[in-house]
XYZ file of N, CA and C in Angstrom:
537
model
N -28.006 -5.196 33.892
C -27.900 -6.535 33.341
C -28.412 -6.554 31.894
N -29.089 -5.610 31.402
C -29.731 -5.866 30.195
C -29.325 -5.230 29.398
N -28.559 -4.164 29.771
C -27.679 -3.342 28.755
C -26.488 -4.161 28.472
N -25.443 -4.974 29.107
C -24.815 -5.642 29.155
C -25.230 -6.704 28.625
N -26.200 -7.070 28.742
C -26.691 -8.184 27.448
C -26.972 -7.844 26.551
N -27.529 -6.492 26.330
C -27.781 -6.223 24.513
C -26.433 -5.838 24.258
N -25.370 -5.367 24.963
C -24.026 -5.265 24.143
C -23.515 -6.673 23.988
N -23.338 -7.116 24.340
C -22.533 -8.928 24.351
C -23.087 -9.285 22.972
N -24.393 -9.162 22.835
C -25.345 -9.347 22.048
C -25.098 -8.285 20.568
N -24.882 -7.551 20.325
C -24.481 -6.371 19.245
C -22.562 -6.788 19.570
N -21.825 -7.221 19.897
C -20.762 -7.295 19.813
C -20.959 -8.193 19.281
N -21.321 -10.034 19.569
C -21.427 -10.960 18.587
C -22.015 -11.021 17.535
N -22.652 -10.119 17.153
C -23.700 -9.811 15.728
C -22.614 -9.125 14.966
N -21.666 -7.912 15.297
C -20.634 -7.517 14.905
C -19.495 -8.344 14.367
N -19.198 -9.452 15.342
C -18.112 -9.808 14.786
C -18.553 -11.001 13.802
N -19.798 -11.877 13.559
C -20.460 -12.460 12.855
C -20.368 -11.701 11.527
N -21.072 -10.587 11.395
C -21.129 -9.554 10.114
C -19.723 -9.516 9.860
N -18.716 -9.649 10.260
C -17.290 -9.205 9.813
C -16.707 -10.059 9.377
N -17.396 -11.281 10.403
C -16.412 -12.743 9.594
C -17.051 -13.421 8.496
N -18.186 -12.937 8.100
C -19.001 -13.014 6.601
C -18.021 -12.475 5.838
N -17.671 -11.236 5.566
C -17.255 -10.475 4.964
C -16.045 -10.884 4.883
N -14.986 -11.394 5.673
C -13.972 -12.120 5.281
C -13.813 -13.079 4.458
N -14.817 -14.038 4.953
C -15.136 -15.010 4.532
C -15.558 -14.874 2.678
N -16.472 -14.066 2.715
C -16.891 -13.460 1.394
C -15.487 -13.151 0.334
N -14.786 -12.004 1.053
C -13.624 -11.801 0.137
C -12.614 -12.877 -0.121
N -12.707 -13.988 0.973
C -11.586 -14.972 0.444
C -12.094 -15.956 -0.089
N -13.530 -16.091 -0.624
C -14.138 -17.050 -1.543
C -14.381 -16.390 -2.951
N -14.434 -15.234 -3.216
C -14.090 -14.372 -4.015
C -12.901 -14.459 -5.005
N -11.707 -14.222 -3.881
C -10.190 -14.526 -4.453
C -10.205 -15.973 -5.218
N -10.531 -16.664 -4.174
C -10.170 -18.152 -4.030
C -11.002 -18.272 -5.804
N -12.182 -17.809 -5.875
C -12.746 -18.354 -7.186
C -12.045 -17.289 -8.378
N -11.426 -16.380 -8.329
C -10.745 -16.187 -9.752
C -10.616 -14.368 -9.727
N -11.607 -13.895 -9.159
C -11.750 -12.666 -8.932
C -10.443 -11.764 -8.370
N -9.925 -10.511 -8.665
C -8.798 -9.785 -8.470
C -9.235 -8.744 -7.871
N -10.855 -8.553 -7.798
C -10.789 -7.109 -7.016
C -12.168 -7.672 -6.150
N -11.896 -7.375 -5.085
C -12.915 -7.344 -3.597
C -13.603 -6.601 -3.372
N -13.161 -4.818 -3.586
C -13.934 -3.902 -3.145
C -12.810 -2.962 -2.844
N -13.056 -1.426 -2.323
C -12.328 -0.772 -1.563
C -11.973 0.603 -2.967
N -10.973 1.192 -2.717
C -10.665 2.131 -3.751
C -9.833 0.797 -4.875
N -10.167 1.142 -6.262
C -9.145 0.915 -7.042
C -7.837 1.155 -7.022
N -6.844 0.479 -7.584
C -5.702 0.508 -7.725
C -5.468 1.547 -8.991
N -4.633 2.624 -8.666
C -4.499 3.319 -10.328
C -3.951 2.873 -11.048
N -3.565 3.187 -12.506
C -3.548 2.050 -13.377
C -4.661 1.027 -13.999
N -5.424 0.946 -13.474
C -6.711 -0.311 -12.962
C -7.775 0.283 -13.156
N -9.215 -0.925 -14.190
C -10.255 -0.652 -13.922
C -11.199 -1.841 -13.405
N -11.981 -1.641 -13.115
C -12.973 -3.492 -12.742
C -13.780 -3.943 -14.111
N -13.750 -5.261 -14.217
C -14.552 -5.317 -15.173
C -14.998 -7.109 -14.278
N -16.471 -7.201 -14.600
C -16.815 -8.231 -13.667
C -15.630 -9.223 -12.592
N -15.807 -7.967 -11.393
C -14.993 -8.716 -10.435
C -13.248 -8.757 -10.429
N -13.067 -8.778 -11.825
C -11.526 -8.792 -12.435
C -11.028 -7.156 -12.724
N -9.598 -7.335 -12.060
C -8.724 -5.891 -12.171
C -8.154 -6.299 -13.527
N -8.290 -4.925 -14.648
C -8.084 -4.800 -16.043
C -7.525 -3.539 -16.012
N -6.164 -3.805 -16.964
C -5.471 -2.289 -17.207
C -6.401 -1.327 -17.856
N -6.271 0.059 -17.383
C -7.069 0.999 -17.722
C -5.711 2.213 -18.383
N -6.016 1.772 -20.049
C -4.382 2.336 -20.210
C -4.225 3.901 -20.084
N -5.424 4.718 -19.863
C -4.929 6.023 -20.066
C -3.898 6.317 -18.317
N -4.565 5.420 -17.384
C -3.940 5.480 -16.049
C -2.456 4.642 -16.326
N -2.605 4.021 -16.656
C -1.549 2.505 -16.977
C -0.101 3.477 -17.359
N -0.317 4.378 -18.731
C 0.319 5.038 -19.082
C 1.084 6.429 -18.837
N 0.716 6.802 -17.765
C 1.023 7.657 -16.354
C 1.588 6.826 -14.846
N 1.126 5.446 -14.749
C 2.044 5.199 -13.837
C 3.341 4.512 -14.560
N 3.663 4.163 -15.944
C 4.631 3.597 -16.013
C 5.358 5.036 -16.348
N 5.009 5.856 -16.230
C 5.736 7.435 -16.635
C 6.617 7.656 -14.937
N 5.335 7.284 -14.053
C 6.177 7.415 -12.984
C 7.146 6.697 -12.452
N 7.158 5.291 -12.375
C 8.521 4.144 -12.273
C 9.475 5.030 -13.157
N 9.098 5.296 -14.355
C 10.001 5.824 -15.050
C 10.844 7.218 -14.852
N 9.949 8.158 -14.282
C 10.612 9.294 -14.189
C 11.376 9.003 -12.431
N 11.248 8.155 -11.599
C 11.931 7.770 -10.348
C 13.151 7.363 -10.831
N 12.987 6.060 -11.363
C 14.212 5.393 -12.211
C 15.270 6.195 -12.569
N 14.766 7.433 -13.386
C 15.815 8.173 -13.841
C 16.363 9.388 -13.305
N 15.672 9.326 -11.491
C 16.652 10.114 -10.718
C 15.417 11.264 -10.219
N 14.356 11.097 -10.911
C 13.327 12.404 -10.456
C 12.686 11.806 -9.310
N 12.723 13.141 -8.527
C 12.229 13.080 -7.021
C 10.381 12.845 -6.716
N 10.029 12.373 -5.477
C 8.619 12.259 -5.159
C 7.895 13.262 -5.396
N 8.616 14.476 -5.409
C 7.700 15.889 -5.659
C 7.897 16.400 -7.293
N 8.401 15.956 -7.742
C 8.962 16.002 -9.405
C 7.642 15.369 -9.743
N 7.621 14.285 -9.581
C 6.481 13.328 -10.162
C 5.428 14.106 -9.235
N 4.991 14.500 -8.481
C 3.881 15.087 -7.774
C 3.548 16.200 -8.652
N 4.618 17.421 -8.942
C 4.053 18.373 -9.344
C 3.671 17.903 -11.644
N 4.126 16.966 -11.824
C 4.008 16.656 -13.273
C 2.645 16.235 -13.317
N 2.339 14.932 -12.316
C 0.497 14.382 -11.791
C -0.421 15.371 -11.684
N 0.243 16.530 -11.359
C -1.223 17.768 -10.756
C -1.343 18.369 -11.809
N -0.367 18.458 -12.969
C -0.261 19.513 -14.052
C -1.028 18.858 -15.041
N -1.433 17.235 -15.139
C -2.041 16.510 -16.187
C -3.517 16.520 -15.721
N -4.467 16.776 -16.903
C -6.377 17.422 -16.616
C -6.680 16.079 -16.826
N -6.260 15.081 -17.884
C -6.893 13.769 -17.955
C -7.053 13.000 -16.742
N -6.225 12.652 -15.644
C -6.130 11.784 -14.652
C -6.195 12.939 -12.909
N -7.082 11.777 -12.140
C -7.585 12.734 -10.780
C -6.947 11.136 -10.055
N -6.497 11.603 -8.834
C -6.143 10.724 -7.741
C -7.258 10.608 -7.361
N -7.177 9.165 -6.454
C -8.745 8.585 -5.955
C -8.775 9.428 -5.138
N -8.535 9.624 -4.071
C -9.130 9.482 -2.821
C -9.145 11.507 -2.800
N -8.916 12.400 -3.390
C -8.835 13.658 -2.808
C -9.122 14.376 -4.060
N -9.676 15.444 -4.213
C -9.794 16.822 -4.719
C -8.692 17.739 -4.872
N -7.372 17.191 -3.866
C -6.559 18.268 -3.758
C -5.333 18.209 -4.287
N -5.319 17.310 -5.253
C -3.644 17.037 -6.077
C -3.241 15.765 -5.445
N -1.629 15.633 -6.193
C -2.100 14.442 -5.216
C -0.370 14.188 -4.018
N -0.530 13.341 -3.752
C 0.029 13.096 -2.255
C 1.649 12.414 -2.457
N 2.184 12.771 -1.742
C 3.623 12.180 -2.090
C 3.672 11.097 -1.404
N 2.530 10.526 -0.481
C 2.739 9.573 0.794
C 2.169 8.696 -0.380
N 0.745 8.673 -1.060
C -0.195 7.699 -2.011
C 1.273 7.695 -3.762
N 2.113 8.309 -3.777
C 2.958 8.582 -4.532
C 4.176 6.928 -4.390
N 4.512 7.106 -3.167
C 5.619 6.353 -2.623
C 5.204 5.084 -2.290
N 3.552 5.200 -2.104
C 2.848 4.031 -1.476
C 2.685 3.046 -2.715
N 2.453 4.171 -3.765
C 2.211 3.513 -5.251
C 3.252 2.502 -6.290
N 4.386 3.193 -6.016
C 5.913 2.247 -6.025
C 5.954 1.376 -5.179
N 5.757 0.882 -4.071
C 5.831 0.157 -3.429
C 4.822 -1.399 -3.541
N 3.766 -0.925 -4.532
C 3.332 -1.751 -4.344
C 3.239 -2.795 -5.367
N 3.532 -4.022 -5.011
C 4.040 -5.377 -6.041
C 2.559 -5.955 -6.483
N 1.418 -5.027 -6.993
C 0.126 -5.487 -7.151
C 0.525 -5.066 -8.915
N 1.677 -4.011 -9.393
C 1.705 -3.450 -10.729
C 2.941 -4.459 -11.270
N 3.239 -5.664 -10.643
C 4.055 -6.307 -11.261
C 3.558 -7.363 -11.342
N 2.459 -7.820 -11.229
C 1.482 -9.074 -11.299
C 1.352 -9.758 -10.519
N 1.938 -9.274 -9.280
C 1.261 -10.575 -7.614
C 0.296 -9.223 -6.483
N -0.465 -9.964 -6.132
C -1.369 -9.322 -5.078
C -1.222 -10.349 -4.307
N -0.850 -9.856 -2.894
C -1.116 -10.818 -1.872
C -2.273 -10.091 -1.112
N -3.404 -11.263 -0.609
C -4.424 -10.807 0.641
C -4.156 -11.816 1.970
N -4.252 -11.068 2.680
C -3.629 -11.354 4.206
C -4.976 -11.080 5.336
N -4.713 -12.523 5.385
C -6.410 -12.412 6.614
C -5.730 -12.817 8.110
N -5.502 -11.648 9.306
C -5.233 -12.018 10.058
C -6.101 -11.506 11.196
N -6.239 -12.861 12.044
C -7.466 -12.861 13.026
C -6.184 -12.287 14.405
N -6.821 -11.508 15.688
C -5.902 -10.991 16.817
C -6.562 -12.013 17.829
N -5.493 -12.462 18.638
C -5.969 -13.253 19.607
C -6.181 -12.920 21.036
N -7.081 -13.514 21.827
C -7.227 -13.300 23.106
C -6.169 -12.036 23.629
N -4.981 -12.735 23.820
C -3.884 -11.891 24.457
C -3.592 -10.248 23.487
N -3.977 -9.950 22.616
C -3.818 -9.029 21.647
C -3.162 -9.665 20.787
N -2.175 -10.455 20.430
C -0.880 -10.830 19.315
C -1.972 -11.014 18.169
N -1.472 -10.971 16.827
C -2.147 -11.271 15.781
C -1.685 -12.111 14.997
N -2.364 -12.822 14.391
C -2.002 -14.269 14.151
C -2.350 -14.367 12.232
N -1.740 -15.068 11.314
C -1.923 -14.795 10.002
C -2.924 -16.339 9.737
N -3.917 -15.989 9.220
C -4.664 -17.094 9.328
C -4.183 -17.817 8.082
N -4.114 -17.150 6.599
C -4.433 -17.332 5.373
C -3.581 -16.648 4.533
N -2.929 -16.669 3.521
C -2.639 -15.648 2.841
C -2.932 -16.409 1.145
N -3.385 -15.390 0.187
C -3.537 -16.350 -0.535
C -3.006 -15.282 -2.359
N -2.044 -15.730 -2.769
C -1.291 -15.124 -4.098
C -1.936 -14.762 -5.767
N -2.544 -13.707 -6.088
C -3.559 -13.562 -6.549
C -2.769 -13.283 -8.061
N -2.793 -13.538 -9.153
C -2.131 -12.910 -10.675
C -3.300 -11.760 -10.798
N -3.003 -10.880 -11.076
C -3.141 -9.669 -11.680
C -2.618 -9.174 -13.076
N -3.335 -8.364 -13.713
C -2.375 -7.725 -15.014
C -1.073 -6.920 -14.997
N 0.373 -7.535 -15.411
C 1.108 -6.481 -15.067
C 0.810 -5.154 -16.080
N 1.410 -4.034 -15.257
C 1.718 -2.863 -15.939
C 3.110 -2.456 -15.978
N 3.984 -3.172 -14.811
C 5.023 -2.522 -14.914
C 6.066 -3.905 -14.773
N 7.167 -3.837 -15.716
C 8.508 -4.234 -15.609
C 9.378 -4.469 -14.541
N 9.452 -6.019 -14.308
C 10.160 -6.238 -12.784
C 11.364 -5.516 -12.338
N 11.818 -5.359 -13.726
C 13.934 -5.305 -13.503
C 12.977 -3.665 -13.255
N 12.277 -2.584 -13.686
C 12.195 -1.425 -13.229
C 11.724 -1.113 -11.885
N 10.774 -2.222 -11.475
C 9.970 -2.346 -10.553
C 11.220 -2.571 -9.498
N 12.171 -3.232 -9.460
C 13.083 -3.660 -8.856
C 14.454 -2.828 -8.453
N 14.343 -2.555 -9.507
C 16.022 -1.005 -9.184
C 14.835 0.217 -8.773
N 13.310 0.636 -8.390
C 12.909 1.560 -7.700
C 12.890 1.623 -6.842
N 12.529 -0.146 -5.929
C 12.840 -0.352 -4.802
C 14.030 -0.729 -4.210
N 15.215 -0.033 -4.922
C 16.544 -0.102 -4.163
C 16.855 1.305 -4.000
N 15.623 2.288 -4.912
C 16.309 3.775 -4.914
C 15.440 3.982 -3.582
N 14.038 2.949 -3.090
C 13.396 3.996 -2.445
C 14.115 3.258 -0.721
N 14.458 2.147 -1.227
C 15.287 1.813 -0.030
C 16.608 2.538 0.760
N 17.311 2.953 -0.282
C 18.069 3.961 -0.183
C 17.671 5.346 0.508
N 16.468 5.809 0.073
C 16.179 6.931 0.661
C 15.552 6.709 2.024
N 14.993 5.501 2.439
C 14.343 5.583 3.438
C 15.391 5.884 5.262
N 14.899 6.657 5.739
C 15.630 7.410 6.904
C 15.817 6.301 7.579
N 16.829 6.477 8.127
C 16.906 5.406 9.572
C 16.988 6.107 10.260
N 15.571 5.738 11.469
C 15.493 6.267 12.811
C 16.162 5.465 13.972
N 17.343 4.080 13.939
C 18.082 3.749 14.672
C 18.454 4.751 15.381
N 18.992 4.440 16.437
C 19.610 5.317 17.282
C 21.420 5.280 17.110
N 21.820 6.154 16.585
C 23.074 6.544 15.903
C 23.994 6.794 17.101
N 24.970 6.715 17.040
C 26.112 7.312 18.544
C 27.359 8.685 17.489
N 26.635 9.723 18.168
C 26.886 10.997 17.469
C 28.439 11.283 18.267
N 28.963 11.675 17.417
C 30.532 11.659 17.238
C 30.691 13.450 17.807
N 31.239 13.559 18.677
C 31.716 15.120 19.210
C 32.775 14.784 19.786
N 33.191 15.933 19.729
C 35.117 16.286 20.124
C 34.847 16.172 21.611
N 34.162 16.428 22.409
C 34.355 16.529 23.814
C 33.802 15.373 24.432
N 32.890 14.424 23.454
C 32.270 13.420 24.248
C 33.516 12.612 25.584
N 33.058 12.376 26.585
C 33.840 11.577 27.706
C 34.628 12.391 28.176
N 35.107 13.649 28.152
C 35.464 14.896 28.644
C 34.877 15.636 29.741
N 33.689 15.989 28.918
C 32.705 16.394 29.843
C 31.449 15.768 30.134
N 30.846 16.182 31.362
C 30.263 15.225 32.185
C 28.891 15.730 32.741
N 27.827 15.508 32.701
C 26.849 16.252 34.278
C 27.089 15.994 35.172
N 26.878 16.904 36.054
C 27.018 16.506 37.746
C 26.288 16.065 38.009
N 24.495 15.989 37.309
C 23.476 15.248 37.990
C 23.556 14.039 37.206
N 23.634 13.800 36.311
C 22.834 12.562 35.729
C 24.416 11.871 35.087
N 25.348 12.117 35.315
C 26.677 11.829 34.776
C 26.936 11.636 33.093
């Protein structure tokens, strides 16, 4: 009984501490502020609270919209990023990533909107959007470029639908077990 009460007890202290912290970052936004916490955005530096172009980064990601734009591949721009000594990817030591590459185009924070999305999960599991709230940021990058990248990367993206594969014998032949 008492272990079960000090957890009940450390679970509501938990989710108290968490909904501060929500709470915190969306009074934050709400008052003028562009950056919360977490890794920086590249491109980006903080300067009280506020995301500010940091042009030596600024000037390497508009290299990359740019070198996509004009037909160069995720690993094109990967191996050009590892070859430059001025600029290090956040998060690794080890060059950098074609996934944080693709993730980086994708994201509409370098065309001057940040959206933050506070969503609470309910009883049943479903998750529910409490808040969302549209933040201006500094652009770095050009919509109309920003815009024909995400039709090249739309283009490339695989479809894992389930396709109905075309063979000469389909309805011919048959299993005996499973037909």
């Amino acid at each position: 009984l008492t272990i079960g009460l000090l957890s009940l007890i450390s679970q509501y202290d938990n989710e108290l501490r968490r909904m501060r912290s929500v709470l915190g970052k969306r009074n934050s936004l709400k008052s003028g502020n562009t950056y919360i916490g977490s890794t920086i955005p590249f491109g980006y530096s903080v300067k009280d609270k506020k995301l500010i172009e940091n042009p030596k980064e600024s000037k390497y990601l508009k290299e990359i919209f740019k070198m996509y734009d004009q037909g160069k591949s995720t690993m094109d721009i990967k191996i050009y990023l590892d070859r430059q000594t001025d600029i290090k990817p956040r998060k690794t030591k080890f060059g950098w990533n074609l996934g944080t590459i693709q993730k980086m185009m994708r994201n509409e924070l370098y065309v001057g909107v940040q959206t933050w999305k506070w969503f609470e999960t309910l009883p049943n599991g479903e998750s529910t959007l409490i808040e969302e709230i549209k933040i201006k940021t500094p652009k770095l990058i050009d919509k109309k470029i920003f815009n024909r990248v995400q039709k090249i990367l739309d283009s490339k993206v695989r479809n894992n639908s389930p396709k109905e594969n075309r063979f000469m014998l389909r309805g011919v032949l048959k299993c005996s077990v499973c037909g």
